[in-house]
PDB file of C-alpha atoms and ligand atoms in Angstrom:
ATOM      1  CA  UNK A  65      77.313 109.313 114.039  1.00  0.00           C
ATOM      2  CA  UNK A  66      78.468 106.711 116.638  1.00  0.00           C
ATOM      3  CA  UNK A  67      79.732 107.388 119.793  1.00  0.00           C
ATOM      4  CA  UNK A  68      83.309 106.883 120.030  1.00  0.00           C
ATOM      5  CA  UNK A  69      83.886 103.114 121.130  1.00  0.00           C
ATOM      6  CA  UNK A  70      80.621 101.998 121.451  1.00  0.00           C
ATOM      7  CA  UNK A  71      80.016  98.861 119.836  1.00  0.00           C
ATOM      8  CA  UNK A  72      77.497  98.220 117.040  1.00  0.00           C
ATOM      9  CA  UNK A  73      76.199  95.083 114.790  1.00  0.00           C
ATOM     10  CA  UNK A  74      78.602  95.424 112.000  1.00  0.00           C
ATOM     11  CA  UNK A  75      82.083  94.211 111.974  1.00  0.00           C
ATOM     12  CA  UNK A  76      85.155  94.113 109.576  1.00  0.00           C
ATOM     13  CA  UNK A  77      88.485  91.663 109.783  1.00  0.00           C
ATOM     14  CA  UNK A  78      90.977  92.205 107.122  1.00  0.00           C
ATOM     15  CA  UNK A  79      92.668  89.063 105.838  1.00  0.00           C
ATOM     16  CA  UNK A  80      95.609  88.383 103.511  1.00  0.00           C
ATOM     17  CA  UNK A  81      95.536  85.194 100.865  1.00  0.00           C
ATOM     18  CA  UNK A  82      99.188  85.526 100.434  1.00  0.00           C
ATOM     19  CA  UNK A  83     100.786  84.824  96.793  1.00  0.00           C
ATOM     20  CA  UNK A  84      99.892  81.044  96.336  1.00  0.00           C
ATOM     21  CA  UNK A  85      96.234  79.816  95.526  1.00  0.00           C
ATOM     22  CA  UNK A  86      94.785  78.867  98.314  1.00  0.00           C
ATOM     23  CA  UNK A  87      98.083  77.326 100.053  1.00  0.00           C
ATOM     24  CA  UNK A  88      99.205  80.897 101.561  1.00  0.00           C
ATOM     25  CA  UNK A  89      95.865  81.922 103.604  1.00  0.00           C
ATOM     26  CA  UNK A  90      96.251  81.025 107.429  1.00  0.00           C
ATOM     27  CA  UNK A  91      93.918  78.950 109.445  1.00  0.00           C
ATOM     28  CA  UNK A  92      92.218  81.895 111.208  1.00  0.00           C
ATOM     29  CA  UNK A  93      92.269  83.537 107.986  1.00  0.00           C
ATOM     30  CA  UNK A  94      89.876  80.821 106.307  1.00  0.00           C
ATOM     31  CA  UNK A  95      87.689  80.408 109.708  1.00  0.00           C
ATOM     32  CA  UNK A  96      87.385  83.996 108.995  1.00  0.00           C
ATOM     33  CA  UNK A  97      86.766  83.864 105.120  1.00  0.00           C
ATOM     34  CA  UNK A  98      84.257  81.140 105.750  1.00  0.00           C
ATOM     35  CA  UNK A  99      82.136  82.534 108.935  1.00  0.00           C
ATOM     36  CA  UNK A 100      81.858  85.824 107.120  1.00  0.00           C
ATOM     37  CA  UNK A 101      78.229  87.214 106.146  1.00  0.00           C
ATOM     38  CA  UNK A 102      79.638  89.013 103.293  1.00  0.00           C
ATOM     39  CA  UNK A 103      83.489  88.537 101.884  1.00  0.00           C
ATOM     40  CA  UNK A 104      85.108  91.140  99.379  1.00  0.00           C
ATOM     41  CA  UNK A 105      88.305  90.433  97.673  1.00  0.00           C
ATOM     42  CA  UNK A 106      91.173  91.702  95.812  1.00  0.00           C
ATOM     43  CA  UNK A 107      93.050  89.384  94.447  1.00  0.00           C
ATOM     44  CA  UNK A 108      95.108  88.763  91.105  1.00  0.00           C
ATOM     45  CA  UNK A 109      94.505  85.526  89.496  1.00  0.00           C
ATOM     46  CA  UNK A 110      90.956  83.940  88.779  1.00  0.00           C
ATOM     47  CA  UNK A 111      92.012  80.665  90.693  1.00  0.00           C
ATOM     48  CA  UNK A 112      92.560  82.246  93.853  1.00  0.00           C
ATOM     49  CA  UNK A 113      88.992  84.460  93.274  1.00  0.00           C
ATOM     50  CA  UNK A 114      87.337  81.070  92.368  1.00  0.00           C
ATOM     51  CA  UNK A 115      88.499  79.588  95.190  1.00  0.00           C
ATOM     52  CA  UNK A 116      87.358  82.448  97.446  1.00  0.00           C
ATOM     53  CA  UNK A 117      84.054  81.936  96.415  1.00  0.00           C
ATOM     54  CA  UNK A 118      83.623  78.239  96.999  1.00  0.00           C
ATOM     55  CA  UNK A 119      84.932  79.252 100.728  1.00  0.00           C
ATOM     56  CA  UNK A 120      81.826  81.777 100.776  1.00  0.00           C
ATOM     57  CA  UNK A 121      79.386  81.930  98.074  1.00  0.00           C
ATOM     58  CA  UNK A 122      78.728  85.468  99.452  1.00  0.00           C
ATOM     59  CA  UNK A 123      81.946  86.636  98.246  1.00  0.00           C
ATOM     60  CA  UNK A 124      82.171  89.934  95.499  1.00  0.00           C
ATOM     61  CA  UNK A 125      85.407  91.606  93.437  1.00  0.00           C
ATOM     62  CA  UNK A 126      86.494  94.893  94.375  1.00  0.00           C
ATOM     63  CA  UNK A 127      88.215  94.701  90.729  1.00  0.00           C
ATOM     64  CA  UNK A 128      85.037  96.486  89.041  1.00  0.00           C
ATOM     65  CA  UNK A 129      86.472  99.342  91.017  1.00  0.00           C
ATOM     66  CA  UNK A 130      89.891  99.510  88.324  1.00  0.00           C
ATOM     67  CA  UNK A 131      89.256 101.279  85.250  1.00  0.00           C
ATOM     68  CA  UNK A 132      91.447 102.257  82.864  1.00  0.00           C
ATOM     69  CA  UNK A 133      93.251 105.864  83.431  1.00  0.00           C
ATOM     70  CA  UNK A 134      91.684 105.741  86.806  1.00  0.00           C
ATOM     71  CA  UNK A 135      93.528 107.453  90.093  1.00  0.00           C
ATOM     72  CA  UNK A 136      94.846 105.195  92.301  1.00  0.00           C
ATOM     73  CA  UNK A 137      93.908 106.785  95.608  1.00  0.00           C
ATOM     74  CA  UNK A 138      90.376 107.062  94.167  1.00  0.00           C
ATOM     75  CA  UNK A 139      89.948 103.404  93.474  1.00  0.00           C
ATOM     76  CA  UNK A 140      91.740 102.891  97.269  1.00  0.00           C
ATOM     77  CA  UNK A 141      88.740 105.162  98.972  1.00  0.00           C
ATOM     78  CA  UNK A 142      85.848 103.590  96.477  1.00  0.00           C
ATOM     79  CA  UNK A 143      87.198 100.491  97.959  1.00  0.00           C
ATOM     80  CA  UNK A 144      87.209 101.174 101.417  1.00  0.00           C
ATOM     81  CA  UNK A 145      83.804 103.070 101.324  1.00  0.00           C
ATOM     82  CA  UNK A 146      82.051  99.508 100.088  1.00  0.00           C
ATOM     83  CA  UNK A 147      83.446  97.663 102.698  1.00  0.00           C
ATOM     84  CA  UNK A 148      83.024 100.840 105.393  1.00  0.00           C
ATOM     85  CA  UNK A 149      79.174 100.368 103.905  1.00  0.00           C
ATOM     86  CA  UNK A 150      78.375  96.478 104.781  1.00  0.00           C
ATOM     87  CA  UNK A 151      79.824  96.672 108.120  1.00  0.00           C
ATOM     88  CA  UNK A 152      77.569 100.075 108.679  1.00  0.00           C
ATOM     89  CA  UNK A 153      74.781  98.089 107.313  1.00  0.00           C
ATOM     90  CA  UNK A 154      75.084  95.978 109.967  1.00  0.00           C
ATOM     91  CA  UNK A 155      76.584  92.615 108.274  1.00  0.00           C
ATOM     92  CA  UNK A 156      79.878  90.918 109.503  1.00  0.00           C
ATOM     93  CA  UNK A 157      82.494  91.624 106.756  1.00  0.00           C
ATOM     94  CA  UNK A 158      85.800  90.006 105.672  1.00  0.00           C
ATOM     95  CA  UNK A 159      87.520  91.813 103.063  1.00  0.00           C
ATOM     96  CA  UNK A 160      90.692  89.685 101.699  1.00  0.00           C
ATOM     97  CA  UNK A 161      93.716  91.367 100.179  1.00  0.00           C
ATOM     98  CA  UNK A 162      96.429  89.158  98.304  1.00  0.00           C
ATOM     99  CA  UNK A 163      99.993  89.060 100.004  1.00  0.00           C
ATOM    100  CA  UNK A 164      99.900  90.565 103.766  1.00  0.00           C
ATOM    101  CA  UNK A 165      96.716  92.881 103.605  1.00  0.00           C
ATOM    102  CA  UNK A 166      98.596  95.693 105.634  1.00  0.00           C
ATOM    103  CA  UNK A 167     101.333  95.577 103.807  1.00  0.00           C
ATOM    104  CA  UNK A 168     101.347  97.910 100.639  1.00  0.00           C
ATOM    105  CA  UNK A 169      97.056  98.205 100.859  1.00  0.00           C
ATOM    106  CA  UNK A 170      95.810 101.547 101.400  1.00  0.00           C
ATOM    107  CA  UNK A 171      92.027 100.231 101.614  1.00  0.00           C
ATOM    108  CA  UNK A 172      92.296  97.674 104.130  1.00  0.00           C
ATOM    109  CA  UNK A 173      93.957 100.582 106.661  1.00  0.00           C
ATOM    110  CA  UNK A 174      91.686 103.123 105.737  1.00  0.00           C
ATOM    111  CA  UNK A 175      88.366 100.887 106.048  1.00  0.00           C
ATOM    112  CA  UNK A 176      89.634  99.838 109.130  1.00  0.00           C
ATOM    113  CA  UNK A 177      90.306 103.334 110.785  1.00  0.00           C
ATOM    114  CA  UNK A 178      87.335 104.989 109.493  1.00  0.00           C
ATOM    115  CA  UNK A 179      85.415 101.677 111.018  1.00  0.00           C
ATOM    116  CA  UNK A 180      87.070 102.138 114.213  1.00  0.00           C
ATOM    117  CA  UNK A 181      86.447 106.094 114.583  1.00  0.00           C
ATOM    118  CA  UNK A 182      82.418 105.014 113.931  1.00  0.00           C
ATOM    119  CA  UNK A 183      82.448 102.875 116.719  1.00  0.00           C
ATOM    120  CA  UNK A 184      82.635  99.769 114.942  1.00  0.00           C
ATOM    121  CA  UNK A 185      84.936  96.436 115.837  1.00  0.00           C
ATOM    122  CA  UNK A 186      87.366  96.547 113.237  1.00  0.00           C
ATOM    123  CA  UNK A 187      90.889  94.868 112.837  1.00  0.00           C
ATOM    124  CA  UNK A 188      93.062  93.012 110.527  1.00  0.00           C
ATOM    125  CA  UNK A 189      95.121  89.818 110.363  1.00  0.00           C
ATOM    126  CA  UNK A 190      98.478  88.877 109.019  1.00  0.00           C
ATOM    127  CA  UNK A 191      99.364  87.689 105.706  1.00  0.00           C
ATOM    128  CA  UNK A 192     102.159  86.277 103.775  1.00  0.00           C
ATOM    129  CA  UNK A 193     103.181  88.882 101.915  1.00  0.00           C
ATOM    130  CA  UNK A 194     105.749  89.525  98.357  1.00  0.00           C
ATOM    131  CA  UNK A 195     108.534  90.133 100.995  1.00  0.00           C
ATOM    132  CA  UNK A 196     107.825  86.635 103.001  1.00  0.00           C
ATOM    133  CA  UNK A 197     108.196  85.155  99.832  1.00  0.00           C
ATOM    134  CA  UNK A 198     111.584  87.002  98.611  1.00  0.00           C
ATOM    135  CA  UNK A 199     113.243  85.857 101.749  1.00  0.00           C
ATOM    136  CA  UNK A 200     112.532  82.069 101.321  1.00  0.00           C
ATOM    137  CA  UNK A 201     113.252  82.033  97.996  1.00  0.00           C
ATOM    138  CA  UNK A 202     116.580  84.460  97.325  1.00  0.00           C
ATOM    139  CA  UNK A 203     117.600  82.914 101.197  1.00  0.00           C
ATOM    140  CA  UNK A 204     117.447  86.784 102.845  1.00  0.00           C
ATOM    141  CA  UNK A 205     117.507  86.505 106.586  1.00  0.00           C
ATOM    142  CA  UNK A 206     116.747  90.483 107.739  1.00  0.00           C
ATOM    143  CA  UNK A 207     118.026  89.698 110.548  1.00  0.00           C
ATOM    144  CA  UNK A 208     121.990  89.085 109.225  1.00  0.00           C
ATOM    145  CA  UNK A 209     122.491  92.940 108.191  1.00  0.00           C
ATOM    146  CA  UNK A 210     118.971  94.472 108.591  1.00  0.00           C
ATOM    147  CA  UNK A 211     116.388  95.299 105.597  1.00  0.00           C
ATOM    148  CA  UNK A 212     114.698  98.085 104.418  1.00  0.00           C
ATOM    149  CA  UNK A 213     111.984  98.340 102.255  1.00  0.00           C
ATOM    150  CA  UNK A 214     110.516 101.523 100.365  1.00  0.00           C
ATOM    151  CA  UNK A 215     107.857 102.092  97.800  1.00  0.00           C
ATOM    152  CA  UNK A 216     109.808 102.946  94.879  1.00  0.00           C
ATOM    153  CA  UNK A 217     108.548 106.115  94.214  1.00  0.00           C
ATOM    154  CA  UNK A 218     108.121 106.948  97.500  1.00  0.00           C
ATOM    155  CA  UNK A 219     111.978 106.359  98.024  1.00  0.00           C
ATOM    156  CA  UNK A 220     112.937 109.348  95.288  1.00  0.00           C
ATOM    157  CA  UNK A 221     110.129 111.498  95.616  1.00  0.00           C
ATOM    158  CA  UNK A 222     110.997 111.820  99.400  1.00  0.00           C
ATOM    159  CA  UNK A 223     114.801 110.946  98.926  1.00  0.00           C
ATOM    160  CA  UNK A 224     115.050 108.257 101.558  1.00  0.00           C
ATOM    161  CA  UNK A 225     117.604 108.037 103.408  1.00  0.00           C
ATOM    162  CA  UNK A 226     119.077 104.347 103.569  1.00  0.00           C
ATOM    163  CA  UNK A 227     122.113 102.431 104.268  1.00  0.00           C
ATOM    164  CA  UNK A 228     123.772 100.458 101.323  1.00  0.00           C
ATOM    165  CA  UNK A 229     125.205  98.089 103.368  1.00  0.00           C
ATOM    166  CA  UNK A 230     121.875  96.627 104.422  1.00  0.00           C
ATOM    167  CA  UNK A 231     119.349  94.755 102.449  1.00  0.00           C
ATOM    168  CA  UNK A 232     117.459  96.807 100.245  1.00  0.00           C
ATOM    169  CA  UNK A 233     113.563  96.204  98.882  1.00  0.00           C
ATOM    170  CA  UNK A 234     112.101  98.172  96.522  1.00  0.00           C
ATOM    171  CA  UNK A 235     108.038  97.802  95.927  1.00  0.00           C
ATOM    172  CA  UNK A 236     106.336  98.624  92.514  1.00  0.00           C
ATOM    173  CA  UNK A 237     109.119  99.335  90.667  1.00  0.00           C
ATOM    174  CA  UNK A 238     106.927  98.582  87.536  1.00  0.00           C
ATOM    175  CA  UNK A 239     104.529 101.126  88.370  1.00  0.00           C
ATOM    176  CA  UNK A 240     107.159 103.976  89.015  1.00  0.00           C
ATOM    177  CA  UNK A 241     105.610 107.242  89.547  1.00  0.00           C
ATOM    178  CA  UNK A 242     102.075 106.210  88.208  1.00  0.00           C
ATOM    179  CA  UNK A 243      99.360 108.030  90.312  1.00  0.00           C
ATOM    180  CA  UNK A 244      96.695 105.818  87.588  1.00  0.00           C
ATOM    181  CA  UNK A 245      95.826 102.628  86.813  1.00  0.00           C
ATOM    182  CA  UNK A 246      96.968 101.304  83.226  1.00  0.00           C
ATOM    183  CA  UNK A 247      96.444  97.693  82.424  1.00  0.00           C
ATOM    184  CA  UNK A 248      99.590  95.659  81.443  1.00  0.00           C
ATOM    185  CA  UNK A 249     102.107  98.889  82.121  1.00  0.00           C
ATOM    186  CA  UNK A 250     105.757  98.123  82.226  1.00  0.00           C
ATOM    187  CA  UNK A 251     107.818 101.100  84.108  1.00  0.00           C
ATOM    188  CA  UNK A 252     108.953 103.584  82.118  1.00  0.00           C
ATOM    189  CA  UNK A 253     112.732 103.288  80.936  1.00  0.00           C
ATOM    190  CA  UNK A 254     113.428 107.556  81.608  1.00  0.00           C
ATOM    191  CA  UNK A 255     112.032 106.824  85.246  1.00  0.00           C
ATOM    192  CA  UNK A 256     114.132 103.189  85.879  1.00  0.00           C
ATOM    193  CA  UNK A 257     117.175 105.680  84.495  1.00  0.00           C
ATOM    194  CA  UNK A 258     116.902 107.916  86.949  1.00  0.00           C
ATOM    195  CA  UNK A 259     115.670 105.209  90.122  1.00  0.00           C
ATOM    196  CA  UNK A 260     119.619 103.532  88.391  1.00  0.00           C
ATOM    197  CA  UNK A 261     121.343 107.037  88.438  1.00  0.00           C
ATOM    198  CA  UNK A 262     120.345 107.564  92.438  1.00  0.00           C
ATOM    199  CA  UNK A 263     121.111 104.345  93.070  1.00  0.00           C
ATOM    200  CA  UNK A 264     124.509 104.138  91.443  1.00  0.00           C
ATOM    201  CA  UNK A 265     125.284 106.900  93.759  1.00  0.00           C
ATOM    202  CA  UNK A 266     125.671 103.952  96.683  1.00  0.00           C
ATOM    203  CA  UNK A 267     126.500 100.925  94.596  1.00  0.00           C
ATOM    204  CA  UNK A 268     128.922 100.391  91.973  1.00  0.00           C
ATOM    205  CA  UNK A 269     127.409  99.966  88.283  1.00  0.00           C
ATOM    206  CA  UNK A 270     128.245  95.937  88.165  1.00  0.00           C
ATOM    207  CA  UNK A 271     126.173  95.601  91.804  1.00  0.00           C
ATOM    208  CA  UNK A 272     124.509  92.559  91.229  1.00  0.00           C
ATOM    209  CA  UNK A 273     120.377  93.636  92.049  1.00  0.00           C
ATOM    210  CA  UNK A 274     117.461  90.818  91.596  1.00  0.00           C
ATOM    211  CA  UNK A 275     114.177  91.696  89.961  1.00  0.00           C
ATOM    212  CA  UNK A 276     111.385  89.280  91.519  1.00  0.00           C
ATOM    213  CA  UNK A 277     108.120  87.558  91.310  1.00  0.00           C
ATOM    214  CA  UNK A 278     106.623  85.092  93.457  1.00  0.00           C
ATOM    215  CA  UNK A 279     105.405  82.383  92.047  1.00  0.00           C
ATOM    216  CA  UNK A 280     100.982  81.979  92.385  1.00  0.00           C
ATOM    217  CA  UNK A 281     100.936  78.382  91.939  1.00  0.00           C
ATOM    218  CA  UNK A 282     102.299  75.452  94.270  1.00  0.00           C
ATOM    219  CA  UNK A 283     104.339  73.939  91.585  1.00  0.00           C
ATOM    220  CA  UNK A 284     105.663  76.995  89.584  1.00  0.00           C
ATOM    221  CA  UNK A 285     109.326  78.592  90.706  1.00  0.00           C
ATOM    222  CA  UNK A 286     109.333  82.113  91.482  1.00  0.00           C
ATOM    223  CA  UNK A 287     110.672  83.998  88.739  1.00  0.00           C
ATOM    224  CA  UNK A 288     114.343  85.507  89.327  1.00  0.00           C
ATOM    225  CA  UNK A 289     116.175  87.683  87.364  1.00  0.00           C
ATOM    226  CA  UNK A 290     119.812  88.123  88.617  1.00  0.00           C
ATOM    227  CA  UNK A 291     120.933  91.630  86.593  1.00  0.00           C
ATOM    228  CA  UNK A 292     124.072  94.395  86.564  1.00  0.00           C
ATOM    229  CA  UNK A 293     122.502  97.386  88.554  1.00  0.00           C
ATOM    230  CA  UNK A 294     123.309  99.515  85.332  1.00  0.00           C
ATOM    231  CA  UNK A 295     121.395  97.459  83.151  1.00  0.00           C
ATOM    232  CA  UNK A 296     118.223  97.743  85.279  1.00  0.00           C
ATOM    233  CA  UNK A 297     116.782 100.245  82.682  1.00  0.00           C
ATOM    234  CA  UNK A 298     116.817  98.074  79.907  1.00  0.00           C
ATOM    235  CA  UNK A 299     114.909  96.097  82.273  1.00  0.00           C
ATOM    236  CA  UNK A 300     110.833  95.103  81.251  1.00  0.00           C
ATOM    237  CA  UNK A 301     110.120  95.336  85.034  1.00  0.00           C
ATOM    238  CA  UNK A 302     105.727  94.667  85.861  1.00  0.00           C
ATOM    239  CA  UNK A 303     103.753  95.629  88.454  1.00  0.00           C
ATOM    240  CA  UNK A 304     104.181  92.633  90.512  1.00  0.00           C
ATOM    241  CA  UNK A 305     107.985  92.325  90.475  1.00  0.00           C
ATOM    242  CA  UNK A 306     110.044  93.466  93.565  1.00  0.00           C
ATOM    243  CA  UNK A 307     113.793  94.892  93.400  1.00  0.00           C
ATOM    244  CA  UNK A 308     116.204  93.068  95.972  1.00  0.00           C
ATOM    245  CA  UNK A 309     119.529  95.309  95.933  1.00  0.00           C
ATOM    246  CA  UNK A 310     122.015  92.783  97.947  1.00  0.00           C
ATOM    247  CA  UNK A 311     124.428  95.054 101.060  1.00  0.00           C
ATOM    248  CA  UNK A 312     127.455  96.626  99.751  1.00  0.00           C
ATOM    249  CA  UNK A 313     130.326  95.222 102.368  1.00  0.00           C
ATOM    250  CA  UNK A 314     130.241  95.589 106.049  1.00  0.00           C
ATOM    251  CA  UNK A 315     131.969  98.375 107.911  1.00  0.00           C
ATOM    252  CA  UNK A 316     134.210  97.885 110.354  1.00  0.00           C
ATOM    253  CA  UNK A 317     132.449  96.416 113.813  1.00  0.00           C
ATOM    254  CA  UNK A 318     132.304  98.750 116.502  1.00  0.00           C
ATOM    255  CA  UNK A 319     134.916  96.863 119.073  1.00  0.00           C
ATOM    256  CA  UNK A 320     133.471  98.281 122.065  1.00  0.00           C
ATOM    257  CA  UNK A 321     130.138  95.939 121.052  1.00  0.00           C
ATOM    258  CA  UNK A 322     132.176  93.315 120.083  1.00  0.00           C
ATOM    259  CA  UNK A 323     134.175  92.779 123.364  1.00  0.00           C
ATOM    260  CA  UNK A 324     130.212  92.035 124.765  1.00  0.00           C
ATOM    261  CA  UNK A 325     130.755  88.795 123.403  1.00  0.00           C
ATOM    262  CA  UNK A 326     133.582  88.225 125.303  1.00  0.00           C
ATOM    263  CA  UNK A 327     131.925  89.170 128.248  1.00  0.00           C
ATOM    264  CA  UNK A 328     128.608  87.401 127.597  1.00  0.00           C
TER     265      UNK A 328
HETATM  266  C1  SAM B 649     100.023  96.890  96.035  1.00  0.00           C
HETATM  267  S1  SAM B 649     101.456  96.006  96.523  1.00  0.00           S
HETATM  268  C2  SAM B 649     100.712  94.633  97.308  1.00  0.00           C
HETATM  269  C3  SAM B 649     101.635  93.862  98.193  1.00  0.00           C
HETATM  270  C4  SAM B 649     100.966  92.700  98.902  1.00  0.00           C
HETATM  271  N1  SAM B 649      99.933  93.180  99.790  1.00  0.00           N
HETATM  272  C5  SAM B 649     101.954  91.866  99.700  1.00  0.00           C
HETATM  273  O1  SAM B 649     101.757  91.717 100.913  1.00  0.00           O
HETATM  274  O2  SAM B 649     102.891  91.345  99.123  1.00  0.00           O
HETATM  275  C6  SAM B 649     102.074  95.445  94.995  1.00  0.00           C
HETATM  276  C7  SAM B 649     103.572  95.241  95.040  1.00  0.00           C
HETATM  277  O3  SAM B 649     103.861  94.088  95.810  1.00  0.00           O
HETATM  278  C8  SAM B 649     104.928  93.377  95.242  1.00  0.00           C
HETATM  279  N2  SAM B 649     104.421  92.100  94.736  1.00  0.00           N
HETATM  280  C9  SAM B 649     103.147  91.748  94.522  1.00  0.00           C
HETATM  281  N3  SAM B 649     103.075  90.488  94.051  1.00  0.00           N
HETATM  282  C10 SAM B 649     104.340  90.055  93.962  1.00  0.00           C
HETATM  283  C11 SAM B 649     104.948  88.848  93.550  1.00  0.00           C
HETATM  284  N4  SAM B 649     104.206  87.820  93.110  1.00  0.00           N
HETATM  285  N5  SAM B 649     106.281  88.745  93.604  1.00  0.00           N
HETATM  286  C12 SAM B 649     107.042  89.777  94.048  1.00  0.00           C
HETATM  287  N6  SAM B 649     106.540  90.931  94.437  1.00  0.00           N
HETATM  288  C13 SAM B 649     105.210  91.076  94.402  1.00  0.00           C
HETATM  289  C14 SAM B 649     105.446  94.216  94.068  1.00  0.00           C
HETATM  290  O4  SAM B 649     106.467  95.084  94.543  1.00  0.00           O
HETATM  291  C15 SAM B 649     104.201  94.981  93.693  1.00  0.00           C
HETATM  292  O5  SAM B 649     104.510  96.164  92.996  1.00  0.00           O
END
């Protein structure tokens, strides 16, 4: 067992590909990708794995991980013990997550703690993620009325608290309440009922909500579906689509802050 801190041969930098072949990986990303002795990806379309390995011939899937009926947290440690095993084995590793690879990626973060408790460098670099995406294309500036984002099921199971008159993200929606892995799963209309029914207790049943999906391909348009809020069960909603849930009106400014205008 290393020493806490000391430094050792292996290494590990996290990278994110983004949502678009190729055309969403940053420059220190791809100097990354490239200078790597070994490169493992996740990714989900064959052009963006092909073009990962023409970057680095020594790149390898972490898809053979996914099976059928498989738990999800399982596949998440299986995935950060291979890359927690090249760095210990001494070789520089770059393991490259679509989207942002901190940003809804349990592997990356665990990898990179367990790394960092052996005494191994060990950090990660930011991606372009679903949510980067949603904002250029729906025209969402956070910074207007503020944003929150939840995983879905994370949001009911732990009854988060939000406020309606913000913008509102919901993450794997299409993969409501599924602790394992089933190819080509739509959510389940009984669970998108009752994700509607909590909902509806903020925003009236015509709210307007958008289901989402970035589009993988420079010349493709993201797909958006404008919907009711009550019709959301009725809804095929996939793994890869996000929920945008516009505010609900403004309240009433606070005057005091306003008058610091005035003052400047
Ligand atoms: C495991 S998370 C991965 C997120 C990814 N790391 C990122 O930075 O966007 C999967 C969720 O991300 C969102 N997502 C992934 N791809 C998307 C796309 N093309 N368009 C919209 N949302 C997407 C969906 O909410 C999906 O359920």
């Amino acid at each position: 067992m290393a020493q806490q801190g000391s430094r050792k041969a292996g290494s590990l930098v996290v990278v994110g590909t983004g949502l678009k072949v190729a055309a969403h990986t940053t420059l220190e990303a791809l100097q990354e990708l490239r200078e790597a002795e070994q490169v493992f990806y996740l990714v989900t379309d064959p052009a963006t794995a092909a073009w990962l390995h023409r970057v680095n011939p020594a790149a390898a899937t972490l898809e053979d991980l996914y099976a059928e009926g498989k738990f999800r947290g399982l596949i998440y440690r299986q995935m950060a013990d291979r890359i927690v095993a090249a760095v210990r084995s001494g070789r520089r590793v770059c393991a490259a997550f679509y989207g942002h690879p901190g940003v809804f990626v349990n592997a990356s973060h665990l990898a990179i703690r367990r790394l960092r408790r052996q005494g191994y460098p060990a950090r990660m670099l930011p991606g372009i993620s679903a949510e980067d995406c949603l904002f250029a294309d729906l025209g969402v500036n956070p910074g207007d009325r503020g944003c929150q984002s939840f995983e879905a099921t994370n949001f009911l199971k732990a009854r988060r608290r939000f406020d309606p008159t913000s913008e509102l993200l919901l993450w794997q929606v299409g993969v409501l309440g599924e602790s394992r892995l089933h190819a080509g799963g739509i959510a389940k209309r009984p669970r998108l009922e009752r994700l509607t029914t909590r909902l509806r207790r903020y925003y009236p049943a015509s709210h307007p909500v958008v289901l989402y999906e970035a589009a993988s391909f420079p010349a493709c348009d993201p797909l958006v579906r404008r919907i009711r809020l009550d019709r959301l069960p009725a809804q095929k909603v996939v793994p890869m689509m996000t929920l945008y849930i516009p505010p609900m009106p403004q309240r009433a400014p606070d005057r005091s802050v306003l008058r610091w205008y005035e003052e400047g």
